[in-house]
CSV table of C-alpha atoms in Angstrom, one decimal:
chain,number,residue,atom,x,y,z
A,1129,MET,CA,-30.6,-29.0,-7.9
A,1130,LYS,CA,-33.0,-26.1,-8.8
A,1131,LYS,CA,-32.6,-24.7,-5.3
A,1132,ILE,CA,-28.8,-24.8,-5.6
A,1133,ARG,CA,-28.9,-23.1,-9.0
A,1134,TRP,CA,-31.3,-20.4,-7.7
A,1135,GLY,CA,-29.1,-19.9,-4.7
A,1136,ARG,CA,-26.0,-19.6,-6.8
A,1137,LEU,CA,-27.7,-17.2,-9.1
A,1138,PHE,CA,-28.9,-15.1,-6.2
A,1139,ALA,CA,-25.3,-15.0,-4.8
A,1140,TYR,CA,-23.9,-13.9,-8.2
A,1141,LEU,CA,-26.5,-11.1,-8.4
A,1142,ILE,CA,-25.6,-9.9,-4.9
A,1143,LEU,CA,-21.9,-10.0,-5.7
A,1144,THR,CA,-22.5,-8.2,-9.0
A,1145,PHE,CA,-24.6,-5.5,-7.3
A,1146,PHE,CA,-21.9,-4.8,-4.7
A,1147,ALA,CA,-19.1,-4.9,-7.3
A,1148,ILE,CA,-20.9,-2.2,-9.4
A,1149,ILE,CA,-21.3,-0.1,-6.3
A,1150,THR,CA,-17.6,-0.5,-5.5
A,1151,VAL,CA,-16.2,0.0,-9.0
A,1152,PHE,CA,-18.6,2.8,-10.3
A,1153,PRO,CA,-17.0,5.7,-8.3
A,1154,PHE,CA,-13.6,4.8,-9.8
A,1155,ILE,CA,-15.0,4.6,-13.3
A,1156,TYR,CA,-16.8,7.9,-12.9
A,1157,MET,CA,-13.7,9.5,-11.5
A,1158,ILE,CA,-11.7,8.5,-14.6
A,1159,LEU,CA,-14.4,9.5,-17.0
A,1160,GLY,CA,-15.1,12.7,-15.1
A,1161,GLY,CA,-11.5,13.7,-15.6
A,1162,LEU,CA,-12.1,13.8,-19.3
A,1163,MET,CA,-15.3,15.8,-19.2
A,1164,SER,CA,-15.9,19.5,-19.5
A,1165,PHE,CA,-17.0,21.6,-16.6
A,1166,GLN,CA,-20.6,21.7,-17.9
A,1167,GLU,CA,-20.7,17.9,-18.1
A,1168,THR,CA,-19.5,17.4,-14.6
A,1169,THR,CA,-22.2,19.7,-13.2
A,1170,THR,CA,-25.2,18.8,-15.3
A,1171,ILE,CA,-28.3,17.1,-13.8
A,1172,PRO,CA,-28.9,14.3,-14.5
A,1173,PRO,CA,-25.2,13.6,-14.4
A,1174,THR,CA,-23.2,12.8,-17.6
A,1175,ILE,CA,-21.6,9.4,-17.5
A,1176,ILE,CA,-19.6,9.3,-20.7
A,1177,PRO,CA,-17.9,12.5,-22.1
A,1178,LYS,CA,-19.0,13.5,-25.6
A,1179,ASN,CA,-15.6,14.9,-26.4
A,1180,PRO,CA,-12.8,13.7,-24.1
A,1181,GLN,CA,-10.9,16.7,-22.7
A,1182,TRP,CA,-7.4,15.3,-22.5
A,1183,GLY,CA,-6.2,18.8,-22.0
A,1184,ASN,CA,-7.5,18.6,-18.4
A,1185,TYR,CA,-4.4,16.7,-17.4
A,1186,ALA,CA,-2.1,19.3,-18.9
A,1187,LYS,CA,-4.0,22.0,-16.9
A,1188,VAL,CA,-3.6,19.9,-13.7
A,1189,PHE,CA,0.2,19.8,-14.2
A,1190,ALA,CA,0.3,23.5,-15.1
A,1191,GLN,CA,-1.6,24.6,-12.0
A,1192,ALA,CA,0.2,22.4,-9.5
A,1193,PRO,CA,3.6,20.7,-9.3
A,1194,PHE,CA,2.2,17.2,-9.6
A,1195,ALA,CA,5.4,15.9,-11.1
A,1196,ARG,CA,7.2,16.8,-7.9
A,1197,TYR,CA,4.4,15.2,-5.9
A,1198,PHE,CA,4.8,12.0,-7.8
A,1199,LEU,CA,8.6,12.0,-7.3
A,1200,ASN,CA,8.2,12.6,-3.5
A,1201,THR,CA,5.6,9.9,-3.2
A,1202,PHE,CA,7.6,7.4,-5.2
A,1203,ILE,CA,10.8,8.0,-3.2
A,1204,THR,CA,9.1,7.8,0.2
A,1205,ALA,CA,7.0,4.8,-0.7
A,1206,SER,CA,9.9,2.9,-2.2
A,1207,VAL,CA,12.3,3.6,0.7
A,1208,THR,CA,9.7,2.6,3.3
A,1209,THR,CA,8.9,-0.6,1.4
A,1210,ILE,CA,12.5,-1.7,0.9
A,1211,VAL,CA,13.7,-0.9,4.5
A,1212,SER,CA,10.5,-2.2,6.3
A,1213,LEU,CA,10.6,-5.4,4.2
A,1214,PHE,CA,14.3,-5.9,5.0
A,1215,ASN,CA,13.7,-5.4,8.8
A,1216,ALA,CA,10.6,-7.6,8.7
A,1217,ILE,CA,12.6,-10.5,7.1
A,1218,LEU,CA,15.3,-10.3,9.8
A,1219,GLY,CA,12.8,-10.0,12.6
A,1220,ALA,CA,10.6,-12.8,11.4
A,1221,PHE,CA,13.6,-15.1,10.9
A,1222,ALA,CA,14.9,-14.3,14.4
A,1223,MET,CA,11.5,-15.1,16.0
A,1224,VAL,CA,11.1,-18.4,14.0
A,1225,ASN,CA,14.6,-19.9,13.9
A,1226,LEU,CA,16.7,-18.4,16.6
A,1227,ARG,CA,16.7,-19.5,20.2
A,1228,PHE,CA,17.6,-16.8,22.8
A,1229,LYS,CA,16.8,-15.9,26.4
A,1230,GLY,CA,13.7,-13.7,26.8
A,1231,LYS,CA,12.2,-14.6,23.4
A,1232,ASN,CA,8.7,-15.1,24.8
A,1233,PHE,CA,8.9,-11.8,26.6
A,1234,VAL,CA,9.9,-10.0,23.4
A,1235,GLN,CA,7.0,-11.7,21.6
A,1236,ILE,CA,4.6,-10.4,24.2
A,1237,VAL,CA,6.0,-6.9,24.0
A,1238,LEU,CA,5.8,-6.8,20.3
A,1239,LEU,CA,2.2,-8.1,20.3
A,1240,SER,CA,1.2,-5.6,22.8
A,1241,LEU,CA,2.6,-2.8,20.6
A,1242,LEU,CA,0.3,-4.0,17.8
A,1243,MET,CA,-2.6,-3.0,20.1
A,1244,VAL,CA,-1.5,0.7,20.2
A,1245,PRO,CA,-3.2,2.7,17.4
A,1246,GLY,CA,-0.8,4.8,15.3
A,1247,GLU,CA,-2.8,8.0,16.1
A,1248,ALA,CA,-1.8,7.6,19.8
A,1249,ILE,CA,1.9,8.1,19.1
A,1250,ILE,CA,1.8,10.3,16.0
A,1251,PHE,CA,2.4,13.5,18.0
A,1252,THR,CA,5.2,11.9,20.0
A,1253,ASN,CA,6.8,11.0,16.7
A,1254,TYR,CA,6.2,14.5,15.4
A,1255,ASN,CA,8.0,16.0,18.4
A,1256,THR,CA,10.9,13.6,18.0
A,1257,VAL,CA,11.3,14.4,14.3
A,1258,ALA,CA,10.9,18.2,14.9
A,1259,LYS,CA,13.6,18.1,17.6
A,1260,MET,CA,15.9,16.3,15.3
A,1261,GLY,CA,15.4,19.0,12.7
A,1262,LEU,CA,13.9,16.6,10.1
A,1263,LEU,CA,10.8,18.6,9.2
A,1264,ASN,CA,10.4,19.0,5.4
A,1265,THR,CA,12.9,16.2,4.7
A,1266,TYR,CA,12.7,12.8,3.1
A,1267,LEU,CA,14.1,11.2,6.3
A,1268,GLY,CA,11.4,12.8,8.4
A,1269,LEU,CA,8.7,11.5,6.1
A,1270,VAL,CA,9.9,7.9,6.2
A,1271,LEU,CA,11.6,7.5,9.6
A,1272,PRO,CA,8.5,6.3,11.6
A,1273,PHE,CA,7.7,3.7,8.9
A,1274,LEU,CA,11.0,1.9,8.5
A,1275,THR,CA,9.9,-1.0,10.5
A,1276,SER,CA,6.5,-2.8,11.0
A,1277,ILE,CA,5.6,-5.3,13.6
A,1278,PHE,CA,2.6,-6.3,11.6
A,1279,TYR,CA,4.7,-7.2,8.6
A,1280,MET,CA,7.1,-9.1,10.8
A,1281,TYR,CA,4.3,-11.3,12.2
A,1282,TYR,CA,2.8,-11.7,8.8
A,1283,LEU,CA,6.1,-13.2,7.5
A,1284,GLN,CA,6.4,-15.3,10.6
A,1285,SER,CA,3.5,-17.4,9.3
A,1286,TYR,CA,5.4,-18.0,6.1
A,1287,PHE,CA,8.7,-18.7,7.7
A,1288,GLY,CA,7.1,-20.9,10.4
A,1289,ALA,CA,5.6,-23.1,7.6
A,1290,ILE,CA,9.0,-24.0,6.3
A,1291,SER,CA,10.4,-27.1,8.1
A,1292,ARG,CA,13.0,-26.3,10.7
A,1293,THR,CA,15.0,-29.3,9.4
A,1294,ILE,CA,15.9,-27.2,6.3
A,1295,TYR,CA,17.5,-24.6,8.6
A,1296,LYS,CA,19.4,-27.3,10.5
A,1297,ALA,CA,20.6,-28.9,7.3
A,1298,ALA,CA,21.8,-25.6,6.0
A,1299,LYS,CA,23.7,-25.0,9.2
A,1300,ILE,CA,25.3,-28.5,9.0
A,1301,ASP,CA,26.4,-27.7,5.5
A,1302,GLY,CA,28.2,-24.7,6.8
A,1303,ALA,CA,25.8,-21.9,5.7
A,1304,SER,CA,25.6,-18.9,7.9
A,1305,ASP,CA,22.3,-17.4,9.0
A,1306,TRP,CA,22.7,-14.6,6.5
A,1307,GLU,CA,23.2,-17.1,3.6
A,1308,TYR,CA,20.2,-19.2,4.8
A,1309,ILE,CA,18.0,-16.1,4.8
A,1310,TRP,CA,18.8,-14.9,1.3
A,1311,LYS,CA,19.5,-18.2,-0.5
A,1312,ILE,CA,16.8,-20.4,1.0
A,1313,LEU,CA,14.3,-18.5,3.1
A,1314,VAL,CA,13.6,-15.6,0.8
A,1315,PRO,CA,13.2,-17.7,-2.4
A,1316,MET,CA,10.8,-20.1,-0.6
A,1317,SER,CA,8.7,-17.2,0.7
A,1318,ARG,CA,8.6,-14.9,-2.3
A,1319,GLY,CA,4.8,-14.9,-2.4
A,1320,GLY,CA,4.5,-13.6,1.1
A,1321,LEU,CA,7.4,-11.1,0.6
A,1322,PHE,CA,5.7,-9.8,-2.5
A,1323,THR,CA,2.4,-9.3,-0.7
A,1324,VAL,CA,4.1,-7.5,2.2
A,1325,GLY,CA,6.1,-5.3,-0.2
A,1326,LEU,CA,3.0,-4.4,-2.2
A,1327,LEU,CA,1.0,-3.6,1.0
A,1328,SER,CA,3.8,-1.4,2.3
A,1329,PHE,CA,4.1,0.4,-1.0
A,1330,ILE,CA,0.4,1.1,-1.2
A,1331,SER,CA,0.4,2.3,2.4
A,1332,GLY,CA,3.3,4.7,1.6
A,1333,TRP,CA,1.6,5.9,-1.6
A,1334,ASN,CA,-1.7,6.6,0.2
A,1335,SER,CA,0.0,8.3,3.2
A,1336,PHE,CA,-1.8,11.5,4.2
A,1337,LEU,CA,-1.8,12.4,7.9
A,1338,TRP,CA,1.9,12.1,8.7
A,1339,PRO,CA,3.1,14.0,5.6
A,1340,LEU,CA,0.6,16.7,6.4
A,1341,LEU,CA,2.2,17.2,9.8
A,1342,VAL,CA,5.9,17.1,8.9
A,1343,THR,CA,5.8,19.1,5.6
A,1344,ASN,CA,4.7,22.6,5.0
A,1345,GLU,CA,6.6,23.3,1.9
A,1346,ASP,CA,5.0,22.7,-1.5
A,1347,SER,CA,8.2,21.0,-2.8
A,1348,MET,CA,8.0,18.3,-0.2
A,1349,ARG,CA,4.3,17.4,-0.3
A,1350,LEU,CA,3.1,14.0,-1.3
A,1351,LEU,CA,0.3,13.2,-3.8
A,1352,ASN,CA,-2.6,13.1,-1.4
A,1353,ASN,CA,-1.6,16.3,0.4
A,1354,GLY,CA,-1.0,18.0,-2.9
A,1355,LEU,CA,-4.4,16.8,-4.1
A,1356,THR,CA,-6.1,18.3,-1.1
A,1357,ASN,CA,-4.4,21.7,-1.7
A,1358,PHE,CA,-5.2,21.4,-5.4
A,1359,ALA,CA,-8.9,20.8,-4.7
A,1360,SER,CA,-8.9,24.0,-2.8
A,1361,ASP,CA,-7.0,26.0,-5.4
A,1362,ALA,CA,-9.1,24.6,-8.3
A,1363,GLY,CA,-12.2,25.8,-6.7
A,1364,SER,CA,-15.3,24.9,-8.7
A,1365,GLU,CA,-13.4,23.3,-11.6
A,1366,THR,CA,-14.6,19.8,-10.8
A,1367,GLN,CA,-13.3,18.3,-14.0
A,1368,LEU,CA,-9.7,19.2,-12.9
A,1369,GLN,CA,-10.3,17.8,-9.4
A,1370,LEU,CA,-11.4,14.5,-10.9
A,1371,ALA,CA,-8.4,14.5,-13.3
A,1372,ALA,CA,-6.1,15.1,-10.4
A,1373,ALA,CA,-7.7,12.4,-8.4
A,1374,THR,CA,-7.3,10.0,-11.3
A,1375,LEU,CA,-3.6,10.8,-11.5
A,1376,THR,CA,-3.3,9.9,-7.8
A,1377,VAL,CA,-5.2,6.6,-7.9
A,1378,LEU,CA,-4.3,5.3,-11.4
A,1379,PRO,CA,-0.7,4.1,-10.6
A,1380,ILE,CA,-2.0,1.9,-7.7
A,1381,LEU,CA,-4.7,0.4,-9.9
A,1382,VAL,CA,-2.2,-0.3,-12.7
A,1383,LEU,CA,0.1,-1.9,-10.1
A,1384,TYR,CA,-2.7,-4.1,-8.9
A,1385,PHE,CA,-3.8,-5.3,-12.3
A,1386,ILE,CA,-0.2,-6.1,-13.3
A,1387,PHE,CA,0.6,-8.1,-10.2
A,1388,ARG,CA,-2.9,-9.5,-9.2
A,1389,LYS,CA,-1.8,-13.1,-9.7
A,1390,GLN,CA,1.2,-12.7,-7.4
A,1391,ILE,CA,-1.1,-11.0,-4.8
A,1392,ILE,CA,-3.5,-13.9,-4.8
A,1393,CYS,CA,-0.6,-16.4,-4.6
A,1394,GLY,CA,0.8,-14.5,-1.6
A,1395,VAL,CA,-2.6,-14.6,0.1
A,1396,VAL,CA,-3.3,-18.3,-0.3
A,1397,ARG,CA,0.4,-19.2,0.1
A,1398,ASN,CA,0.5,-21.6,-2.8
A,1399,ASP,CA,4.3,-21.5,-2.8
A,1400,LEU,CA,4.5,-23.1,0.6
A,1401,LYS,CA,2.2,-26.1,-0.2
A,1402,GLY,CA,3.8,-29.5,-0.1
């Protein structure tokens, strides 16, 4: 028993140590955004600001159009989430419930595409978007991300766990495939759908490389690109850089803390047990 207790205590200490290492940069970033310039540059470093400088955030919005960055990021992340989730639902349903010629071949092709890194085709996508005249547009920002093979296969594991007899019973009762998807399949898989939606939204919110390529106007930049430019413009004003970084990360942190229970349920698939 003592060995078990000591082992558990050691495990807790290790987890606590790594948790502190992981969380501390975020805490310091938030606190640093409320410090003065002198506090962010002193050695040893200041951890807690003596007089919180809430005006740093006003200066950030005054020096750069962060409100516009927020709007652009929210629009692109929301559109990619909704459309990619819709396409993933239809694709996963087709692969699980429908029977058609060449299905196995389609599965192999889609799986092989998962092996191709996004960086390998990003310039091909850029040339396509440029030739279509979609640079510096919302459509150009979201077009390559309106479908995701990974999300489709993720949902297949949920849809495949639902007994096929439910689908057959729905068809016998006269339900169409469309009705079965939205009235039966989606409600029974809401944990997985929520997880996919959240992952897609976070991916869209944190997007950096693609927006950097297809936008060169300040009015179309996303948060991460705007933050990079602001870090250059702010120069040595580290407190403003930390405040701007906090503005970029805080919405995702808030989103996680609000929906953490749903995220956990989506991972362990409690809604499909039994």
